[in-house]
mmCIF file of C-alpha atoms and ligand atoms in Angstrom:
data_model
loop_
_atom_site.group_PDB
_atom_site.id
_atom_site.type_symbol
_atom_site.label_atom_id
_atom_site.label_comp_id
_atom_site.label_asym_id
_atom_site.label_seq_id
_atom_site.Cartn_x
_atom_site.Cartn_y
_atom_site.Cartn_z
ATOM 1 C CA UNK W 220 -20.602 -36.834 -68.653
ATOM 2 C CA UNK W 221 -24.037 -38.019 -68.742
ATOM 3 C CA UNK W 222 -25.792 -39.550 -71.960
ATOM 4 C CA UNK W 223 -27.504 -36.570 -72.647
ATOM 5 C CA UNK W 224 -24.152 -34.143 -72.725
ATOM 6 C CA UNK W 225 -22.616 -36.508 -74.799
ATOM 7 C CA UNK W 226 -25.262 -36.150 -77.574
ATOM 8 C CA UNK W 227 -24.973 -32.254 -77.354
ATOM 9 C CA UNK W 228 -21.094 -33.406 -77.994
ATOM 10 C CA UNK W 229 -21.943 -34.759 -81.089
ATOM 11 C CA UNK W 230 -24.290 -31.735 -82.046
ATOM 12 C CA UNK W 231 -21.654 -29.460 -80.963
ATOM 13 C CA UNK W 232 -19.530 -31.574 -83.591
ATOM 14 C CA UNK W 233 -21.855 -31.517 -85.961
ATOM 15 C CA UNK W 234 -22.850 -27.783 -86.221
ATOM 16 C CA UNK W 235 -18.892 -26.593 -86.067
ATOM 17 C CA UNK W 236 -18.076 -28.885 -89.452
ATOM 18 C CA UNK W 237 -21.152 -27.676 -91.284
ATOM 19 C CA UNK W 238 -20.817 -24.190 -90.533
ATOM 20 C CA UNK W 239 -16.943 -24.196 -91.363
ATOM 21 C CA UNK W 240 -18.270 -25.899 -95.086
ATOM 22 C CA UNK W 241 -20.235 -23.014 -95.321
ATOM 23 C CA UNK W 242 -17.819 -20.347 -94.421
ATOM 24 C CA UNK W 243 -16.069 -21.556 -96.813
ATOM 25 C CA UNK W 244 -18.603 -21.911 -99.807
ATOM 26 C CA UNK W 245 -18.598 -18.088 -98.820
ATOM 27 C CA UNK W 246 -14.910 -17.538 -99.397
ATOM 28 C CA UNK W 247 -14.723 -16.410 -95.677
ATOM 29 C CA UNK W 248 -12.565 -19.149 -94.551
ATOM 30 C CA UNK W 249 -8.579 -20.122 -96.025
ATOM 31 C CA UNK W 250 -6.708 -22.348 -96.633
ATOM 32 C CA UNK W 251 -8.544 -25.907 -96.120
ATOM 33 C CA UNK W 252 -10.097 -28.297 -94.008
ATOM 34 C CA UNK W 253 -11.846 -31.906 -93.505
ATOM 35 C CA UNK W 254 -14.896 -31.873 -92.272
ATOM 36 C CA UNK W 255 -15.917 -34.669 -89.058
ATOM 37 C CA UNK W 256 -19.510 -34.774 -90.141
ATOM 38 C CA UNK W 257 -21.128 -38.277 -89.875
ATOM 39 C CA UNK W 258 -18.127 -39.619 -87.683
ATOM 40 C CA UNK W 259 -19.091 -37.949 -84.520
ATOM 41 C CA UNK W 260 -19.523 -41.054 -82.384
ATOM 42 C CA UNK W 261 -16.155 -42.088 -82.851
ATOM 43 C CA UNK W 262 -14.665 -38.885 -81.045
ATOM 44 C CA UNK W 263 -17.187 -38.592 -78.583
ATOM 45 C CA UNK W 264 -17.309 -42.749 -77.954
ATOM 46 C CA UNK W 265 -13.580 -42.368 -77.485
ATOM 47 C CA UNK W 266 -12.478 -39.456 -75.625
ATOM 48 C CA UNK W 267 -15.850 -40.375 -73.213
ATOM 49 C CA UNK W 268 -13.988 -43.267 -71.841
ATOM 50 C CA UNK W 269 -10.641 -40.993 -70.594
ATOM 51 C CA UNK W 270 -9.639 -39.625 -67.653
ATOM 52 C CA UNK W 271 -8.575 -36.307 -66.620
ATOM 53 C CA UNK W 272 -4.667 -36.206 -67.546
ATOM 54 C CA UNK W 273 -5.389 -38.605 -70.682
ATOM 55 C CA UNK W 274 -4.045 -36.978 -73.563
ATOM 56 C CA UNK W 275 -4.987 -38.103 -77.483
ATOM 57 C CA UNK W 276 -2.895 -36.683 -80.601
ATOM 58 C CA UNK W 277 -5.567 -35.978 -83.957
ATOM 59 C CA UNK W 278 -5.679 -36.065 -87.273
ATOM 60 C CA UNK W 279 -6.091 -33.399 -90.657
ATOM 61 C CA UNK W 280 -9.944 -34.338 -89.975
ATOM 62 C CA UNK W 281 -9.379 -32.376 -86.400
ATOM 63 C CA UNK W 282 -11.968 -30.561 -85.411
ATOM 64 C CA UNK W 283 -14.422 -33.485 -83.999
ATOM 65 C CA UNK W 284 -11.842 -34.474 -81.915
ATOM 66 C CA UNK W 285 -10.962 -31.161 -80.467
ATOM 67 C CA UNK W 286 -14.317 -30.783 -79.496
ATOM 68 C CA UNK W 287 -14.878 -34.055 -77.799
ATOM 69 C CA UNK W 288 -11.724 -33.491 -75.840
ATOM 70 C CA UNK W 289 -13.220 -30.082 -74.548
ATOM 71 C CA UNK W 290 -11.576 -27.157 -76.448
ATOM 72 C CA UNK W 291 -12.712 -23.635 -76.858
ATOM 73 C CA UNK W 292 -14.880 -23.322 -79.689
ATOM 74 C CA UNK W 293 -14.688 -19.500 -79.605
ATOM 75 C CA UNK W 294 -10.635 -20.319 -80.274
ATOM 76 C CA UNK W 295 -11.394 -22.972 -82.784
ATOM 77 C CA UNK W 296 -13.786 -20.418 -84.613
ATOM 78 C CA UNK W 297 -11.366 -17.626 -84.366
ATOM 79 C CA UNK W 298 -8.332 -19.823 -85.189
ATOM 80 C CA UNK W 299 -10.343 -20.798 -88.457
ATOM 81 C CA UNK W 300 -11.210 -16.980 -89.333
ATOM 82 C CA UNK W 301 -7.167 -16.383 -88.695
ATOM 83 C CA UNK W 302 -7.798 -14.331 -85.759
ATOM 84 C CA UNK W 303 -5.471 -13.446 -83.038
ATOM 85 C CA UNK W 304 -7.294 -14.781 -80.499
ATOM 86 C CA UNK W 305 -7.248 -18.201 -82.535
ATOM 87 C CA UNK W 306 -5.324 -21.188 -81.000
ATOM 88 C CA UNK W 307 -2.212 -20.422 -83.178
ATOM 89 C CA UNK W 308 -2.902 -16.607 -83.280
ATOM 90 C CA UNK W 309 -4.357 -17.152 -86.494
ATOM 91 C CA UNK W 310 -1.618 -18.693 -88.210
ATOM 92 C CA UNK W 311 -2.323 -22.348 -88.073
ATOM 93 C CA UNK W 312 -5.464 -22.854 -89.516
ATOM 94 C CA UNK W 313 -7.594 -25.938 -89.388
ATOM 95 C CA UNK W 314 -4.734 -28.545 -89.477
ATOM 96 C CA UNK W 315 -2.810 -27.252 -86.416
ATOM 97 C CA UNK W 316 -5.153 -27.065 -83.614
ATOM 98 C CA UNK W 317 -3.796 -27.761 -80.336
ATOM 99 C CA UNK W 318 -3.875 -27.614 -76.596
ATOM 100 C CA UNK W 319 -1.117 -29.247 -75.120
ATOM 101 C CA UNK W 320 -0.988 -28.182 -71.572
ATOM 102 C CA UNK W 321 -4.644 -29.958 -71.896
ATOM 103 C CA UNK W 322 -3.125 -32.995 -73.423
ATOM 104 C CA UNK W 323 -4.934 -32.043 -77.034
ATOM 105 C CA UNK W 324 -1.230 -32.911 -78.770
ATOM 106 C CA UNK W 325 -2.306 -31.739 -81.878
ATOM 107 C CA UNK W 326 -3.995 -31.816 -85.367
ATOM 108 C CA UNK W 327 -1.959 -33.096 -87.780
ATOM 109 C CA UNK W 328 -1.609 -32.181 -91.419
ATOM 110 C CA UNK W 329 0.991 -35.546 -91.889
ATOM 111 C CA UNK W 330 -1.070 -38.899 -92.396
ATOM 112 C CA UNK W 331 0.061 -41.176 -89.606
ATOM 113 C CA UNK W 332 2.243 -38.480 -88.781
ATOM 114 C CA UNK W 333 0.665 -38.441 -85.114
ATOM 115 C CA UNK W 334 1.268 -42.307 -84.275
ATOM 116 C CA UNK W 335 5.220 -40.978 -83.180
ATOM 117 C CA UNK W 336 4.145 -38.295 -81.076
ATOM 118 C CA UNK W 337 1.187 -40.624 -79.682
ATOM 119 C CA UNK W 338 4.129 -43.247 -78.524
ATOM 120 C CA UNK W 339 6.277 -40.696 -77.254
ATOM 121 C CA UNK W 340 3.715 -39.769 -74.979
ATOM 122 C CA UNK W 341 3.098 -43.140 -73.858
ATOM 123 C CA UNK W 342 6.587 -43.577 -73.302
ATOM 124 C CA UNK W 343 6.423 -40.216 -70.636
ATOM 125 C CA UNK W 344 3.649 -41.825 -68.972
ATOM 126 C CA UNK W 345 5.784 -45.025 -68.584
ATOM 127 C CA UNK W 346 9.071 -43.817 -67.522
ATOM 128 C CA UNK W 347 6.939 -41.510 -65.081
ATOM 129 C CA UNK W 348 4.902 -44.036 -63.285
ATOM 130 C CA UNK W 349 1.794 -42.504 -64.188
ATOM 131 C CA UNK W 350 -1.387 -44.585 -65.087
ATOM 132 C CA UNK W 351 -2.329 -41.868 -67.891
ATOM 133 C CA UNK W 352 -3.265 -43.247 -71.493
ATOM 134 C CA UNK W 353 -2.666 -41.244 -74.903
ATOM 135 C CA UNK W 354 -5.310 -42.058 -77.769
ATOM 136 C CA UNK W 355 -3.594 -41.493 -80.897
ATOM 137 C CA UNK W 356 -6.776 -40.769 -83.997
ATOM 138 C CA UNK W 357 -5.992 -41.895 -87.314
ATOM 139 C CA UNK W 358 -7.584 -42.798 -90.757
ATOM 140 C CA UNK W 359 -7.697 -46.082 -93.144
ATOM 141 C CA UNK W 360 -4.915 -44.541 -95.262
ATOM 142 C CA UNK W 361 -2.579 -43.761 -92.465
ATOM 143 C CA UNK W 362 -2.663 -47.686 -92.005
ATOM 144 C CA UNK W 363 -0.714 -48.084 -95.079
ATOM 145 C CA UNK W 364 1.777 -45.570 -93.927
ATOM 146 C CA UNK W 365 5.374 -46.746 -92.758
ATOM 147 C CA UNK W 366 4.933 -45.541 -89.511
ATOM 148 C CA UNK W 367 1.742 -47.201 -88.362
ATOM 149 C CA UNK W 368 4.175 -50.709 -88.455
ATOM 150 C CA UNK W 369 6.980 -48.613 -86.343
ATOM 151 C CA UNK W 370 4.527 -47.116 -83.931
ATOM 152 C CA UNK W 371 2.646 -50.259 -83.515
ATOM 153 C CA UNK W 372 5.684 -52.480 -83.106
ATOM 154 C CA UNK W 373 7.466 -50.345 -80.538
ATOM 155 C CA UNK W 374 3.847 -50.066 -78.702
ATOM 156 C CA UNK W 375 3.514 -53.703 -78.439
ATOM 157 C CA UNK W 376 7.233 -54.467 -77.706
ATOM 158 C CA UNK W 377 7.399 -51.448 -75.077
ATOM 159 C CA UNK W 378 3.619 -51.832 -73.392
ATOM 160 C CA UNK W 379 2.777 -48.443 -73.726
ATOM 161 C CA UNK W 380 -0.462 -46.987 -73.181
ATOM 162 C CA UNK W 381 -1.830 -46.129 -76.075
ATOM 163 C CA UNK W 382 -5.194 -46.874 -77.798
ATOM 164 C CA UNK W 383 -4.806 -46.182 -81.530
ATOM 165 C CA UNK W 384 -8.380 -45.918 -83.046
ATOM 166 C CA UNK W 385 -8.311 -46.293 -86.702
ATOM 167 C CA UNK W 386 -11.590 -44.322 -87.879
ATOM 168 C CA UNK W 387 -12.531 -46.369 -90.999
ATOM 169 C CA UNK W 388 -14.505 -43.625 -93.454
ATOM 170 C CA UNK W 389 -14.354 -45.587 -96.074
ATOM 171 C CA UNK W 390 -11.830 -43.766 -97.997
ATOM 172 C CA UNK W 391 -8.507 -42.594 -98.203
ATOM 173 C CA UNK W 392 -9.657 -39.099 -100.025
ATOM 174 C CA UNK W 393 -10.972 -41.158 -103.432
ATOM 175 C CA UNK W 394 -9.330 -44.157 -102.128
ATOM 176 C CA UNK W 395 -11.533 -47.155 -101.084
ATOM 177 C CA UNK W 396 -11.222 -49.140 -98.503
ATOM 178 C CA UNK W 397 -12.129 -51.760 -100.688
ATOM 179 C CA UNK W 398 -9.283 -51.695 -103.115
ATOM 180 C CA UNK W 399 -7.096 -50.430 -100.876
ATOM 181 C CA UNK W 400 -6.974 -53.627 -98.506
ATOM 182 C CA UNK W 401 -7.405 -57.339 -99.062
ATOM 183 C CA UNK W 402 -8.775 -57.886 -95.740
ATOM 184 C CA UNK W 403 -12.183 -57.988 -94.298
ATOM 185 C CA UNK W 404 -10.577 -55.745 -91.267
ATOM 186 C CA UNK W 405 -8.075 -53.662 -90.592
ATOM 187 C CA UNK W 406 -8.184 -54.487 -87.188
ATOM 188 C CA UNK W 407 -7.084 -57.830 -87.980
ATOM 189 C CA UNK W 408 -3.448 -55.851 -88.053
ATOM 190 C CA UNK W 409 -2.781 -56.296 -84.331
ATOM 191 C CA UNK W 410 -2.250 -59.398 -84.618
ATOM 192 C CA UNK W 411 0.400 -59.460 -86.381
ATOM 193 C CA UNK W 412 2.148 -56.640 -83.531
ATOM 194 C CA UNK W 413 0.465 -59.225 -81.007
ATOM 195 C CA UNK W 414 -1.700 -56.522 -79.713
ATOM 196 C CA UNK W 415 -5.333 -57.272 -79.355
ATOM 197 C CA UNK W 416 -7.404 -55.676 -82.176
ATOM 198 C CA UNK W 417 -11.327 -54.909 -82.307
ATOM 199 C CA UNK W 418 -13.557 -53.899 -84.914
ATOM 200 C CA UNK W 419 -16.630 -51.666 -83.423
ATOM 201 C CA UNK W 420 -19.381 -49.751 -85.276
ATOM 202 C CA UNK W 421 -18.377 -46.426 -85.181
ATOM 203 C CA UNK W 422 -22.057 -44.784 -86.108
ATOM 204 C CA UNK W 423 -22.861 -46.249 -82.370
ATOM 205 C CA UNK W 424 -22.135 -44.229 -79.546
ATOM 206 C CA UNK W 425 -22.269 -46.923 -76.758
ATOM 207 C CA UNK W 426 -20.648 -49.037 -78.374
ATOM 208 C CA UNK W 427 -17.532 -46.794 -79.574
ATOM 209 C CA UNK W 428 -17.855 -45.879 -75.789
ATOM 210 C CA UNK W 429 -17.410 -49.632 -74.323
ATOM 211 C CA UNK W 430 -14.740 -50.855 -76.631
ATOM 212 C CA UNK W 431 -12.373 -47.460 -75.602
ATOM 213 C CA UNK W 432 -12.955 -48.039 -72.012
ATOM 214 C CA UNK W 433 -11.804 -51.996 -72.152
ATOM 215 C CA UNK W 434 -8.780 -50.491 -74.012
ATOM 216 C CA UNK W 435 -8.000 -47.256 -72.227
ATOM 217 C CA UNK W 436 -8.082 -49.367 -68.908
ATOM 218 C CA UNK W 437 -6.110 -52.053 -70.086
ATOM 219 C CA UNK W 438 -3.373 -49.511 -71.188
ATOM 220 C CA UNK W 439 -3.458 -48.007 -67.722
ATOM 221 C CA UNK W 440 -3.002 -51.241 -66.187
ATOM 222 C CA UNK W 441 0.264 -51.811 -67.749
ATOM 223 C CA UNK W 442 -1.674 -54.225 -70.343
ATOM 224 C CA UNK W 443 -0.525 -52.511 -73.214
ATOM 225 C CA UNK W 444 -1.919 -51.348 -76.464
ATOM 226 C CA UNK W 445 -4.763 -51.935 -78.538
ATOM 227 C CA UNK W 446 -5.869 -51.747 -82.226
ATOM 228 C CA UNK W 447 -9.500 -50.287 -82.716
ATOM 229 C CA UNK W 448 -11.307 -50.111 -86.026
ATOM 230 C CA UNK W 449 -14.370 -47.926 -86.044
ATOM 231 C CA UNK W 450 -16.560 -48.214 -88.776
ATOM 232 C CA UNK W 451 -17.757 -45.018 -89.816
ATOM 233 C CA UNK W 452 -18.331 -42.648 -92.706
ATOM 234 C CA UNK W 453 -17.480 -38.938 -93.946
ATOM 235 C CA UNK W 454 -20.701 -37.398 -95.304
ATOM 236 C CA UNK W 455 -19.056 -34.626 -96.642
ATOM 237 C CA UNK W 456 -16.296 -34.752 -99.003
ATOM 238 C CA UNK W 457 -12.458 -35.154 -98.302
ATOM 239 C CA UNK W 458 -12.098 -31.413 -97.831
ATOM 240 C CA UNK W 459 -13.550 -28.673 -98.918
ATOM 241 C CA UNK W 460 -12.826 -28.985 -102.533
ATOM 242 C CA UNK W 461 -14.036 -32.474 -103.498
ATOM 243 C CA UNK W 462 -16.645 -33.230 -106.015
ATOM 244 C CA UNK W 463 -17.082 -36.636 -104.954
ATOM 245 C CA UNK W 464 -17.066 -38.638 -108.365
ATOM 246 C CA UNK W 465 -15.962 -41.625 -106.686
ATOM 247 C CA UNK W 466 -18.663 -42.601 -104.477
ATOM 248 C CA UNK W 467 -22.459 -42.165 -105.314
ATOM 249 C CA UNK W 468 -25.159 -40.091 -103.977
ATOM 250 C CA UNK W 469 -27.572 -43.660 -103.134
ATOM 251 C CA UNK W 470 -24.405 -44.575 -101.201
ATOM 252 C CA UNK W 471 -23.747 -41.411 -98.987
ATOM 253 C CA UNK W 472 -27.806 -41.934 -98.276
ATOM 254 C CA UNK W 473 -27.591 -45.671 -97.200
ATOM 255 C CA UNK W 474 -25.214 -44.254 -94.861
ATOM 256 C CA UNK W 475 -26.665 -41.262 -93.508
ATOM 257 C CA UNK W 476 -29.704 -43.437 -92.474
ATOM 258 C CA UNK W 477 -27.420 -45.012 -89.994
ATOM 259 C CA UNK W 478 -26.457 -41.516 -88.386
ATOM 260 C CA UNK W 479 -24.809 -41.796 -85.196
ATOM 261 C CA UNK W 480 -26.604 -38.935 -83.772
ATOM 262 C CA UNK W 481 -30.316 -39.352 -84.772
ATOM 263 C CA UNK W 482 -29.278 -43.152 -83.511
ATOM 264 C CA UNK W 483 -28.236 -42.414 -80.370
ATOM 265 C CA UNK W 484 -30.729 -39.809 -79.953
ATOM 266 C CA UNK W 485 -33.485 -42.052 -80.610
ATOM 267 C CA UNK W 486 -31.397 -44.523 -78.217
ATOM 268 C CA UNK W 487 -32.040 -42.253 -75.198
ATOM 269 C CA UNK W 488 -36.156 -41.705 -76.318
ATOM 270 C CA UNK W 489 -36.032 -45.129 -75.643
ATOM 271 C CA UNK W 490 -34.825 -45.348 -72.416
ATOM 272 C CA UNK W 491 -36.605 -42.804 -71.137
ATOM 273 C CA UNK W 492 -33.378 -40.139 -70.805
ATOM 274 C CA UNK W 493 -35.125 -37.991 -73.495
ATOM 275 C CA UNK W 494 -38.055 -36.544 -74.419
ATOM 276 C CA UNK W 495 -39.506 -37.100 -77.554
ATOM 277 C CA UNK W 496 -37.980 -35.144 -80.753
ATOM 278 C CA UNK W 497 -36.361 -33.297 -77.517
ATOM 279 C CA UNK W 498 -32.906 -33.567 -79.514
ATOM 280 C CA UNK W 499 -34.478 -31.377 -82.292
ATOM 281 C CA UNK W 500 -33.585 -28.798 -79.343
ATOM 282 C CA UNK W 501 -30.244 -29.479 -78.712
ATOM 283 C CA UNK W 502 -29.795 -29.405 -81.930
ATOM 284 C CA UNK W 503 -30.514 -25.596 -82.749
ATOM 285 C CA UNK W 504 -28.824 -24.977 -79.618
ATOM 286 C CA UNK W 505 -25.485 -26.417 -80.394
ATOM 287 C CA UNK W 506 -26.532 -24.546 -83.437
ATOM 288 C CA UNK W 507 -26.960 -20.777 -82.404
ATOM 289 C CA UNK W 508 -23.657 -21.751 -80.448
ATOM 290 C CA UNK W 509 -21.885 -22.168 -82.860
ATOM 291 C CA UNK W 510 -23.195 -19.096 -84.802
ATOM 292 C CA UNK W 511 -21.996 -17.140 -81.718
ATOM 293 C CA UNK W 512 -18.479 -18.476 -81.921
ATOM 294 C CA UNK W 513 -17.926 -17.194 -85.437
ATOM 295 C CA UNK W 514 -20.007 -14.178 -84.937
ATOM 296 C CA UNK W 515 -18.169 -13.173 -82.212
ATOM 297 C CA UNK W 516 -14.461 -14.398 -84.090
ATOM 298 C CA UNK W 517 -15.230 -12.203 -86.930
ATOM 299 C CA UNK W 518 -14.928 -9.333 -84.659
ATOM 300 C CA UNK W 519 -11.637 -10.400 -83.313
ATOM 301 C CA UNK W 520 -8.251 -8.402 -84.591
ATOM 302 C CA UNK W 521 -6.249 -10.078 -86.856
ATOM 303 C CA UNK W 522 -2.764 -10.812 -86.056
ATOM 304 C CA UNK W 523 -0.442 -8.504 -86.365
ATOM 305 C CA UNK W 524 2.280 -8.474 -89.342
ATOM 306 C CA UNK W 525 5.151 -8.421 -86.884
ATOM 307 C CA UNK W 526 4.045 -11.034 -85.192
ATOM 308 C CA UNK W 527 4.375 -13.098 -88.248
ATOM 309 C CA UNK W 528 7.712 -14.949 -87.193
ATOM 310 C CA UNK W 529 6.494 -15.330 -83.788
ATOM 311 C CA UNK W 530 5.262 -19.270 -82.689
ATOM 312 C CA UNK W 531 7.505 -20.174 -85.660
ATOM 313 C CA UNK W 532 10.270 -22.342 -83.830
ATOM 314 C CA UNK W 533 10.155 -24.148 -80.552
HETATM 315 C C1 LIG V 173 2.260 -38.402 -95.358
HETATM 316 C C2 LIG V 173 1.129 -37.815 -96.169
HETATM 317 N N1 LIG V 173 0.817 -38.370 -97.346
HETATM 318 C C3 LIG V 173 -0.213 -37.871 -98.086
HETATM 319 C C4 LIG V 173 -0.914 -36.775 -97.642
HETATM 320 C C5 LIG V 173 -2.074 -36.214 -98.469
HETATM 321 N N2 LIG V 173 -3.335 -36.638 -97.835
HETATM 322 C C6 LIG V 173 -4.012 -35.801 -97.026
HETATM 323 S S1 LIG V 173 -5.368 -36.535 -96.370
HETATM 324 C C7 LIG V 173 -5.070 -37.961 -97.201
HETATM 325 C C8 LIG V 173 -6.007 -39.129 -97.069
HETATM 326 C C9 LIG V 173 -5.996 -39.686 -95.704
HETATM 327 O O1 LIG V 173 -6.948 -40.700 -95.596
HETATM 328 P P1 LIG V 173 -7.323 -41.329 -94.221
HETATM 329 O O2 LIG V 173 -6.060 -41.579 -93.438
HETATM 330 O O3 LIG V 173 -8.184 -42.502 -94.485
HETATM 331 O O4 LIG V 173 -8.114 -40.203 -93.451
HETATM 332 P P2 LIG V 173 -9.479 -39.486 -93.867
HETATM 333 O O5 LIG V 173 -9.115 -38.347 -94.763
HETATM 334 O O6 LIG V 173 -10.338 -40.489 -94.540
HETATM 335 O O7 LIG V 173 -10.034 -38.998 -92.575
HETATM 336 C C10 LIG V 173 -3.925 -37.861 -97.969
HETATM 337 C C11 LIG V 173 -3.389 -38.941 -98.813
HETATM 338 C C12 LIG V 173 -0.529 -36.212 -96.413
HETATM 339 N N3 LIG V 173 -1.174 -35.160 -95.909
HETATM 340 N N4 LIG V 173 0.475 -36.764 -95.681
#
């Protein structure tokens, strides 16, 4: 992917979260969701530096990552609307979007709860012979889950290919990084799993980009695992119902000046791979995209009630 389809990536991204937020201001959305919106350069930065075959497990903050990895929207929209056509016929919701015959293993409504299946995977590669790498997503509060020590540990011990990227928002819903650790990274972790760990500002594209390839090809060497901490931010709140009385309004600003799209936009003015204020364009293009996805999911079927046990057990 060139530069240029990247950023419509991250528009794509963008567009998708904010229209689900206001779907569901409208009451025309259930159940919940976690909305991607100021972390789009992490997804996009990541999944950029895979090959075809590569597979990467998600996270209850899904939908970013889905995208990046190439997904339907039109079966995103629907699946969000509860749509037949959805990817879980409707049934699933936000927090269990898949594609696993693409290698999208999965959102995942557990914290940490994809670092297992994200090891298993490498594991398959492994055993198989094949140079294929799985990218397991995961917050800063999934770090202080039991099984980022097992995952890690049997990673290290077994050299499997995986790249877990921690995406560091800042908080753990109300949680804050900040009083949550008593360390000035999280990356600093590996160490102590003897994996090699990097820190990486996650608002820039490139540089997301750069640190995933050293690791992805590393793990497809036979080199092993690696720890990456993006530094990012959620605009939004935790999900949809969050008030956000923990964090102020000056600091969601300081961090929206950074934005990894405007940034990486005004990036490619620079180099001469965009016009000026050209983005502006992409922009209301990924928009009216995505206002064709859910205009044309709302006039999907529903499922029907029979088919309610259906998809239930594997
Ligand atoms: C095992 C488990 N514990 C608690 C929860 C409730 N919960 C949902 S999201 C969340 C916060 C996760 O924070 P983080 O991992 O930093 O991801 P972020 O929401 O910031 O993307 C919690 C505690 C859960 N879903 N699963």
């Amino acid at each position: 992917m060139n530069h240029k389809e990247l950023l419509e990536k991250m528009l794509l991204i963008r567009a998708f979260d904010e229209k689900v937020n206001e779907l569901y201001a409208e009451g025309k959305v259930h159940g919940t969701a976690h909305f991607y919106v100021g972390q789009e350069a992490v997804a996009v930065g990541v999944i950029s530096a895979l090959r075809e075959g590569d597979v990467i497990t998600s996270t209850h903050r899904g939908h970013g990552h889905a995208i990046a990895f190439g997904l339907d929207i039109d079966r995103m929209a629907a699946e969000l609307l509860g749509k037949a056509s959805g990817y879980c016929h409707g049934k699933g919701g936000s927090m269990h979007i898949a594609d696993v015959k693409a290698g999208m293993l999965g959102a995942n409504g557990i914290v940490g709860g994809s670092m297992g299946i994200a090891c298993g995977a490498g594991w398959a590669f492994r055993r198989r012979g094949e140079e294929k790498v799985a990218v397991c997503f995961f917050g800063d509060g999934a770090v202080q889950e039991g099984i980022f020590n097992e995952a890690l540990n049997l990673a290290a011990i077994w050299d499997l290919p995986v790249v877990f990227v921690c995406e560091n928002n800042q908080y753990a819903m109300s949680k804050s990084v900040k009083t949550a650790f008593d360390t000035d990274t999280l990356s600093g972790r590996a160490s102590g799993y003897g994996m090699p760990g990097v820190t990486v500002d996650g608002m820039s594209l490139l540089e997301v980009h750069e640190v995933a390839s050293e690791a992805a090809e590393l793990a497809r060497r036979g080199g092993g695992p690696t720890l990456i901490e993006a530094i990012t931010y959620r605009y939004l709140g935790h999900s949809k119902s969050d008030a956000n009385l923990y964090r102020t309004r000056e600091e969601i600003q300081q961090w929206r000046k950074r934005d990894p799209i405007a940034h990486f936009a005004s990036e490619l003015e620079k180099r001469g791979e965009l016009q000026k204020d050209e983005w502006r364009e992409l922009e209301h293009a990924a928009r009216e995209r995505i206002e064709e996805a859910f205009e044309k999911a709302s006039e999907q079927p529903e499922p029907e009630p029979e088919s309610a046990l259906e998809d239930v057990y594997a």
